[in-house]
Coordinates of N, CA and C and ligand atoms in Angstrom, one line a residue:
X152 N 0.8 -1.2 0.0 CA 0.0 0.0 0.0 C 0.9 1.3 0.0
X153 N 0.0 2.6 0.2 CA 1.0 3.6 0.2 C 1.5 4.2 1.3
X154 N 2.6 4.1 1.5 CA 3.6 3.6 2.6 C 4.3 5.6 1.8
X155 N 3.8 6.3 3.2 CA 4.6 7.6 2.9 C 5.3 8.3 4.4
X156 N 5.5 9.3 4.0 CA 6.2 10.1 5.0 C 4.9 11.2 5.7
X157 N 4.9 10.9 7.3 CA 3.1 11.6 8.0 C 3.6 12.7 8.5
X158 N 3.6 14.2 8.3 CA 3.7 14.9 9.6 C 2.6 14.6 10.2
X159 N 3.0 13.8 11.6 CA 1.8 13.8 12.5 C 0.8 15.3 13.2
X160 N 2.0 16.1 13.2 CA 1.2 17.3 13.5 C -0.1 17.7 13.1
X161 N 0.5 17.9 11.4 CA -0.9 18.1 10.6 C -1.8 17.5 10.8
X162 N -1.8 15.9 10.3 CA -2.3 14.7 10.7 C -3.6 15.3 11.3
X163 N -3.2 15.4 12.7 CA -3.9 15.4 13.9 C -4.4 17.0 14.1
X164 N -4.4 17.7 13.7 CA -4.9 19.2 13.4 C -6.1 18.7 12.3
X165 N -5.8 18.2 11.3 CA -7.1 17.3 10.3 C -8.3 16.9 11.3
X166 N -7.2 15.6 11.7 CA -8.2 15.4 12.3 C -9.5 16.3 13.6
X167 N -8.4 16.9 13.9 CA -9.4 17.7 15.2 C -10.6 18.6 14.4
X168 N -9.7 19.2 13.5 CA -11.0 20.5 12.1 C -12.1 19.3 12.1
X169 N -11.8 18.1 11.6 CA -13.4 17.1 11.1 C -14.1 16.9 12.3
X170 N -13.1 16.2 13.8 CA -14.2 16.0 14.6 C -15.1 17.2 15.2
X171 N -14.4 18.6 15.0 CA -15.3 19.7 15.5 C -16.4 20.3 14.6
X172 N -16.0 19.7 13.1 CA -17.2 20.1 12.1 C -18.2 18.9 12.2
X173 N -18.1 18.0 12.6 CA -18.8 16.6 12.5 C -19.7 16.6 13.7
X174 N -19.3 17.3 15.0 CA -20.1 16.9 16.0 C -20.6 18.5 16.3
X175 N -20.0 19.5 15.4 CA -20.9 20.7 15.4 C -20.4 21.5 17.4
X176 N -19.0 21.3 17.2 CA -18.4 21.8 18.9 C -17.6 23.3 18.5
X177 N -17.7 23.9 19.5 CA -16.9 25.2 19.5 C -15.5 24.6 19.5
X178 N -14.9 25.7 18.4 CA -13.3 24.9 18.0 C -12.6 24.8 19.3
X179 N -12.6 26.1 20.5 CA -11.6 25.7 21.5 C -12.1 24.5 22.3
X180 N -12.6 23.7 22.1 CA -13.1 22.0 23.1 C -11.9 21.5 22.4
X181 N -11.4 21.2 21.4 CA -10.5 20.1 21.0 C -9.6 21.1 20.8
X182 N -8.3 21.1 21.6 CA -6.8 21.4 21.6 C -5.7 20.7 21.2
X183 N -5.0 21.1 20.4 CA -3.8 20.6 19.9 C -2.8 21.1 21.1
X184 N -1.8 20.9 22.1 CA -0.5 21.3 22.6 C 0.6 21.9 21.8
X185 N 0.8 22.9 21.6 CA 1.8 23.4 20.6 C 3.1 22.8 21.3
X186 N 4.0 21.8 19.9 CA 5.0 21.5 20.0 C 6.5 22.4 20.0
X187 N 6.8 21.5 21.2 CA 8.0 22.6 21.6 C 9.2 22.6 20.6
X188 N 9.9 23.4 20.3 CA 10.7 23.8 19.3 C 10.5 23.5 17.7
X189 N 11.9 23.0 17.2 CA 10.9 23.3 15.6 C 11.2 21.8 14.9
X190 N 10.9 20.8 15.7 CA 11.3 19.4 15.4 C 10.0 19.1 14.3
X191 N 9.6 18.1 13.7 CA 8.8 18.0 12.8 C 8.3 16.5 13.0
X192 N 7.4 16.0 13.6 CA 7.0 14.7 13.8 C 6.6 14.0 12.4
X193 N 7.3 13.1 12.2 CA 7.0 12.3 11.5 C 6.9 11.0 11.8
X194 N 6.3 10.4 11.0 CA 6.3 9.0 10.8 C 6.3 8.3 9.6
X195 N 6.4 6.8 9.4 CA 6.1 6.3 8.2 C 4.8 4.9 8.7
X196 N 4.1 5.7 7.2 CA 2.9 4.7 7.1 C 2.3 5.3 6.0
X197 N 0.7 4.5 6.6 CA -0.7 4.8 5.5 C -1.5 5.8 6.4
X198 N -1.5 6.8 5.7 CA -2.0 8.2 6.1 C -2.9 8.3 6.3
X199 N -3.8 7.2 5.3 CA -5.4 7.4 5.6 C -5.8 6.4 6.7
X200 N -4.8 5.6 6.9 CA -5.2 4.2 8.0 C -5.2 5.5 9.6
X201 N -4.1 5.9 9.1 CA -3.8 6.6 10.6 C -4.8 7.3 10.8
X202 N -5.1 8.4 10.2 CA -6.6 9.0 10.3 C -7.5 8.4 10.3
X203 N -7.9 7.5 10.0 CA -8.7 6.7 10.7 C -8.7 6.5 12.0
X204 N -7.6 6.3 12.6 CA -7.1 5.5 14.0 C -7.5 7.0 14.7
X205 N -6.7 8.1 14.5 CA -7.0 9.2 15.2 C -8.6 9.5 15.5
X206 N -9.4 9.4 13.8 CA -10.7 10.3 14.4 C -11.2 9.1 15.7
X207 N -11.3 7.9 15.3 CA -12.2 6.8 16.0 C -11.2 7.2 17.3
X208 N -10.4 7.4 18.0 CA -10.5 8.1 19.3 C -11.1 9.5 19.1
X209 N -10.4 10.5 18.9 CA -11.4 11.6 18.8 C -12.8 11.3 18.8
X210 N -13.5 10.6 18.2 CA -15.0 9.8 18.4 C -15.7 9.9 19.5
X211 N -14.4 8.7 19.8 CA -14.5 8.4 21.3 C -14.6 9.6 22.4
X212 N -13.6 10.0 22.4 CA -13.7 11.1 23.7 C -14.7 12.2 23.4
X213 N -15.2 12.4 22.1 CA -16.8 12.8 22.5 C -18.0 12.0 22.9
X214 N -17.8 11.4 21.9 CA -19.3 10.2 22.5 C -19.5 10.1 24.3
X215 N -18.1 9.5 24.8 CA -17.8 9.1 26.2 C -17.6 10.2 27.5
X216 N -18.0 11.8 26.6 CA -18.0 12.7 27.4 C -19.5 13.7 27.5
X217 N -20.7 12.8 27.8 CA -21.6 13.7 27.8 C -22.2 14.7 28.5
X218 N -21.3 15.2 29.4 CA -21.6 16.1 30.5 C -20.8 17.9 29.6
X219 N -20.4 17.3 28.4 CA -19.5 18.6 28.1 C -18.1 18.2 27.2
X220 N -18.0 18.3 26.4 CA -16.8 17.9 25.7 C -15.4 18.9 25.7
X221 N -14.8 18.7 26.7 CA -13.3 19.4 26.5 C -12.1 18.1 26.3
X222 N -11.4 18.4 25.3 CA -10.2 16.9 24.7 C -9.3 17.8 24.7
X223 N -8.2 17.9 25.3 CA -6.9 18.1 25.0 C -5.9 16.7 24.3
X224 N -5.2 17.2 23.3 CA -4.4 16.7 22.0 C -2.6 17.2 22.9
X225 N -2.1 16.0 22.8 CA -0.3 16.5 22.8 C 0.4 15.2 21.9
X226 N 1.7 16.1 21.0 CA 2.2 15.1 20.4 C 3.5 15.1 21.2
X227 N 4.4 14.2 21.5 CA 5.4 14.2 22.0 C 6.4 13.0 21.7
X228 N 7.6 13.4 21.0 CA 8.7 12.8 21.0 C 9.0 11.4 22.4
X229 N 9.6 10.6 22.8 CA 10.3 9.3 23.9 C 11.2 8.8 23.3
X230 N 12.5 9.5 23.9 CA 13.7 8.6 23.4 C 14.1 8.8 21.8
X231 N 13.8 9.7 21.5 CA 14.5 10.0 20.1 C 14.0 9.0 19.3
X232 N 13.0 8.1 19.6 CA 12.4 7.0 18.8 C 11.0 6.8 18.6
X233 N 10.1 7.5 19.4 CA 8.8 7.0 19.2 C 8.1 8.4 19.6
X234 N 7.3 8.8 18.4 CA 5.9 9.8 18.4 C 5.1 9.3 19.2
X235 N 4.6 10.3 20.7 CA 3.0 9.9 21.7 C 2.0 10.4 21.0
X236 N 1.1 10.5 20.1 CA -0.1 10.8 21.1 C -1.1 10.7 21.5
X237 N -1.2 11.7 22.3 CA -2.4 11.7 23.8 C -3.6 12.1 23.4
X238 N -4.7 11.7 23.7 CA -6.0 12.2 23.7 C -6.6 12.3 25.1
X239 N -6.8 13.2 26.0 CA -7.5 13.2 27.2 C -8.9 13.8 27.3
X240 N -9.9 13.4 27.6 CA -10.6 13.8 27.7 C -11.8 14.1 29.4
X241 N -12.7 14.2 29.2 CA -12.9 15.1 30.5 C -14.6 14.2 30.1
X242 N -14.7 13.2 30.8 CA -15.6 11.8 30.2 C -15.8 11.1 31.7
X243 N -16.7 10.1 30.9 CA -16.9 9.0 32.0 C -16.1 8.3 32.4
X244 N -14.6 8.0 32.5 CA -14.0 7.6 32.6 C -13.5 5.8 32.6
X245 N -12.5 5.5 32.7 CA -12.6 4.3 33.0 C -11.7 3.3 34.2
X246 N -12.6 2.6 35.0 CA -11.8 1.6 35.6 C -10.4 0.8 35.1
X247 N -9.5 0.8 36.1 CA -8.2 0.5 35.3 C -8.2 -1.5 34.9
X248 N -9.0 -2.2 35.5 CA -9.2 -3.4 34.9 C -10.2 -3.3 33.6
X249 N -10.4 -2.1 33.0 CA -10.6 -2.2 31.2 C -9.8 -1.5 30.5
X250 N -8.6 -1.2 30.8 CA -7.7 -0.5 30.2 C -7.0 -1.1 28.7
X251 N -7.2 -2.8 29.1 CA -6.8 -3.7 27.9 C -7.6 -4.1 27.2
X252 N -9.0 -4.4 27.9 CA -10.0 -5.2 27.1 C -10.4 -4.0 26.4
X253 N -10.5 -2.8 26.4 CA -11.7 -1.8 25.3 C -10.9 -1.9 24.1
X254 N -9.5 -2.6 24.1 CA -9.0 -2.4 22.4 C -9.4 -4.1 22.0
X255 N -10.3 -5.1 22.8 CA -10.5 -6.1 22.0 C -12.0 -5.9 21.3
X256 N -12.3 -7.2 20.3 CA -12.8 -7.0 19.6 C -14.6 -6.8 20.2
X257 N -15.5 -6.2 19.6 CA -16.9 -6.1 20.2 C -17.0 -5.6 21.3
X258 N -16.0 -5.6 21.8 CA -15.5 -4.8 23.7 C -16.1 -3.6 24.1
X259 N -17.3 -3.7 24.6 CA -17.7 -2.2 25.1 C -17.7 -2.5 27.2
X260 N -17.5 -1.7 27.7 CA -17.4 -1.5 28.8 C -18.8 -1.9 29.5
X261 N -19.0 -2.8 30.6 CA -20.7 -2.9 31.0 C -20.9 -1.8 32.2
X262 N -22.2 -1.3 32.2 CA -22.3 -0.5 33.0 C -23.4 0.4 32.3
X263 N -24.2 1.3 33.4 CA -25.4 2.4 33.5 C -24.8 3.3 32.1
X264 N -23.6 4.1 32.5 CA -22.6 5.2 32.1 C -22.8 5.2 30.4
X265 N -22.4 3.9 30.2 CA -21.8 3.3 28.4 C -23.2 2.9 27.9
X266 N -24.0 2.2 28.8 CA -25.4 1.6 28.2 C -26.2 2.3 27.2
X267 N -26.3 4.0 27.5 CA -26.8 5.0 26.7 C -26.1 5.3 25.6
X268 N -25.0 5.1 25.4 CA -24.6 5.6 24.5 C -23.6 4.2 23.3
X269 N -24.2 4.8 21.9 CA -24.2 3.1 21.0 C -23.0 3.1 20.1
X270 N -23.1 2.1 19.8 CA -21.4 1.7 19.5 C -21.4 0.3 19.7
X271 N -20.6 -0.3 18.4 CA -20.1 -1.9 18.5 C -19.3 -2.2 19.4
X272 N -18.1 -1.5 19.6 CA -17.1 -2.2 20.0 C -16.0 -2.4 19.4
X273 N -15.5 -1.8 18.1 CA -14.8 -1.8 16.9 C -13.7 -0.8 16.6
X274 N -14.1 0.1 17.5 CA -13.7 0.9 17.0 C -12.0 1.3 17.5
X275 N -11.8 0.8 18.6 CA -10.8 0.9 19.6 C -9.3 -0.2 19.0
X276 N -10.4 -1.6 18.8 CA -10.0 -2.8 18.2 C -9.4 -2.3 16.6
X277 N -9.7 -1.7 15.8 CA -9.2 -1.1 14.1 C -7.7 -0.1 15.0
X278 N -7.7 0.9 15.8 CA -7.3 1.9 16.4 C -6.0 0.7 16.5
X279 N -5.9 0.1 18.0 CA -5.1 -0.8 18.2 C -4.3 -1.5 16.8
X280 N -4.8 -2.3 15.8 CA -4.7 -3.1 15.1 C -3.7 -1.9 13.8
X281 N -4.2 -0.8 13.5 CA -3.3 0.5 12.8 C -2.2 0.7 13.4
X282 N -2.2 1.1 14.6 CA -1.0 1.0 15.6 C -0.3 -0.3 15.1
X283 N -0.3 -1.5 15.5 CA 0.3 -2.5 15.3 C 1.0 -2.2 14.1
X284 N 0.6 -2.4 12.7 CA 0.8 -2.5 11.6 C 1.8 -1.3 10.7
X285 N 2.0 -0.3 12.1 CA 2.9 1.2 11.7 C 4.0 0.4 13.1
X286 N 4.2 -0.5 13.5 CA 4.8 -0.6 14.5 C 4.5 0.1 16.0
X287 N 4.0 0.6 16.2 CA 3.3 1.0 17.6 C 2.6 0.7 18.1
X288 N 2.1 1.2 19.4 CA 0.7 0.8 20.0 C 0.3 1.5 20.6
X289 N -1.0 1.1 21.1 CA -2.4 2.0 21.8 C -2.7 2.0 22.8
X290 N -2.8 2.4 23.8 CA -3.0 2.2 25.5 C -4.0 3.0 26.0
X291 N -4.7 3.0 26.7 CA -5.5 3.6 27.8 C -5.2 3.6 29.3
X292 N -5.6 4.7 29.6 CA -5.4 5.4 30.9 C -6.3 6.3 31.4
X293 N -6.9 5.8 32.9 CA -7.8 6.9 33.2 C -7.3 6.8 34.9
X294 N -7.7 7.9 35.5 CA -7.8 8.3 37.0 C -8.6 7.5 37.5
X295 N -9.8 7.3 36.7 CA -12.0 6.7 37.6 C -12.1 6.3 36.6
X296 N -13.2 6.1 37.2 CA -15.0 6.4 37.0 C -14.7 7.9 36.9
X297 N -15.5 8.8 35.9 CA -15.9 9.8 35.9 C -14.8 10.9 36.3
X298 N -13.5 10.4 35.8 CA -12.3 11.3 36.1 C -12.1 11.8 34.8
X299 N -12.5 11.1 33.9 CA -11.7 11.3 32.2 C -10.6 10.3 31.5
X300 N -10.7 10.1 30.6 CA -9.9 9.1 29.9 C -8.5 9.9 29.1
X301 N -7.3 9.2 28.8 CA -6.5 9.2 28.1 C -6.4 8.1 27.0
X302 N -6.4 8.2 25.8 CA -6.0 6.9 25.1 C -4.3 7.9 24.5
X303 N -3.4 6.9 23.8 CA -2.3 7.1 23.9 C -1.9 6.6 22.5
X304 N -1.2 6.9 21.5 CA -1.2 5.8 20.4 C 0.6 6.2 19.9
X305 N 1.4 5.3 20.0 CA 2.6 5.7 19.2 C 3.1 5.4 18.6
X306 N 3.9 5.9 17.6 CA 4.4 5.2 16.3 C 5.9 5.7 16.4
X307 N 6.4 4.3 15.4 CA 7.9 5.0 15.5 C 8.0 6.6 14.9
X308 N 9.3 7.1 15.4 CA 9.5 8.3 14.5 C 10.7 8.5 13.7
X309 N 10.5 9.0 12.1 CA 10.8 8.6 11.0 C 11.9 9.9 10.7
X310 N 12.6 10.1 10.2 CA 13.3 11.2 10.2 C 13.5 11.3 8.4
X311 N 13.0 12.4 7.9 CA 12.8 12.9 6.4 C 14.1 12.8 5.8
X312 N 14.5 11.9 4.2 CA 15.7 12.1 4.1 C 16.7 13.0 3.8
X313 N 15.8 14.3 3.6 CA 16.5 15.3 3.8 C 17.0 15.4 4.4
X314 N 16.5 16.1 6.4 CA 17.5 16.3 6.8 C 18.3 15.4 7.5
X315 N 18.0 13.8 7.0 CA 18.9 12.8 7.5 C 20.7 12.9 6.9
X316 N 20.5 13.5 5.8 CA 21.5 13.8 5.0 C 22.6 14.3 6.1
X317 N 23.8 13.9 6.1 CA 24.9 14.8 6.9 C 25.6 16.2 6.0
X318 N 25.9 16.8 7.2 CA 26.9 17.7 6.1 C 25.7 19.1 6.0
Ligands
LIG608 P1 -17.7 1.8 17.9 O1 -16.4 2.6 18.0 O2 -17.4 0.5 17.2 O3 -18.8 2.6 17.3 P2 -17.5 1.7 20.7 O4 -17.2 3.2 20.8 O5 -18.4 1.2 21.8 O6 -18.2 1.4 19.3 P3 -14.7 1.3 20.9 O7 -14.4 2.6 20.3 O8 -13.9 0.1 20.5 O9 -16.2 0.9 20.7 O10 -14.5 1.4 22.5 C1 -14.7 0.3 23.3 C2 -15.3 0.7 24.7 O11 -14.3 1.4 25.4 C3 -16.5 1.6 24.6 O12 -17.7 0.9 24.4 C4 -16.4 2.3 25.9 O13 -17.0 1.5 26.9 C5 -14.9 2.4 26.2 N1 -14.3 3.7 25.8 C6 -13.7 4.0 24.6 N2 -13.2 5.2 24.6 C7 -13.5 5.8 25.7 C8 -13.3 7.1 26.3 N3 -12.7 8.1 25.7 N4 -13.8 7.2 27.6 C9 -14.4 6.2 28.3 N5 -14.6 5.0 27.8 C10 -14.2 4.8 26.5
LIG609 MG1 -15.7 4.0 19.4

């Protein structure tokens, strides 16, 4: 497939523009973290798989935030080797014994909170499964119940052969 070079920055600026035109939210609810200095996140993959992976969290942390949608976005470098990013949201949160199962397959969380609101189960599972296939992975993280969720997704980071060039 087409296997190219991602600024994830943009990437994920894409993405945030669709999820705030799609669910009809005042642009400041979804935040990007301005990256510190002038480094340029890349990756290598399929651009449209990743976008994929991004909106279906973005999705998520509106769907799973119905008291108010505020998402903060950070992209961050680890180790000179691997692009984070973070999605936190300000949601129902989740128990830390479903931190693994919401990326299996059909996997929705049981409970009052999740019951109302619809969805297969699929969505986390594709998320995970993109990760995999760019070499990274996807993780969750929450404080509660009703603290807010983080999901986390990272990919290696790819360095353009430009400025790979020495000299
Ligand atoms: P689909 O994405 O297929 O429409 P879904 O949203 O239920 O359905 P996933 O996206 O795979 O499925 O998520 C799995 C489960 O993980 C959800 O049902 C929900 O219980 C929980 N979950 C996912 N994202 C969040 C979040 N941001 N906050 C709290 N719970 C979440
Ligand atoms: Mg979903």
């Amino acid at each position: 497939q087409n296997r190219t070079l991602i600024n994830m920055e943009s990437l994920v600026a894409d993405c945030i523009a669709i999820t705030i035109q799609r669910h009809n939210l005042p642009a400041e609810n979804i935040t990007l973290e301005p990256i510190p200095g002038v480094i340029r996140l890349y990756t290598q993959g399929i651009a449209e798989d990743l976008r994929t992976a991004v909106l279906n969290v973005l999705d998520n942390a509106v769907k799973y935030s119905p008291d108010g949608v505020h998402i903060r976005c950070s992209l961050a470098i680890s180790n000179y080797t691997w692009i984070a990013l973070r999605v936190t949201d300000t949601g129902v949160g989740l128990p830390a014994n479903q931190f693994k199962r919401i990326f299996t397959r059909f996997y929705r969380v049981p409970g009052r909170a999740m019951a109302k609101i619809k969805g297969t189960g699929l969505g986390l599972f594709l998320v995970r499964n993109i990760a995999h296939q760019h070499g990274g992975e996807a993780t969750a993280t929450s404080p509660g119940p009703g603290l807010g969720t983080t999901i986390s997704i990272t990919l290696p980071l790819a360095t353009p052969a430009s400025s790979a060039t020495p000299g």
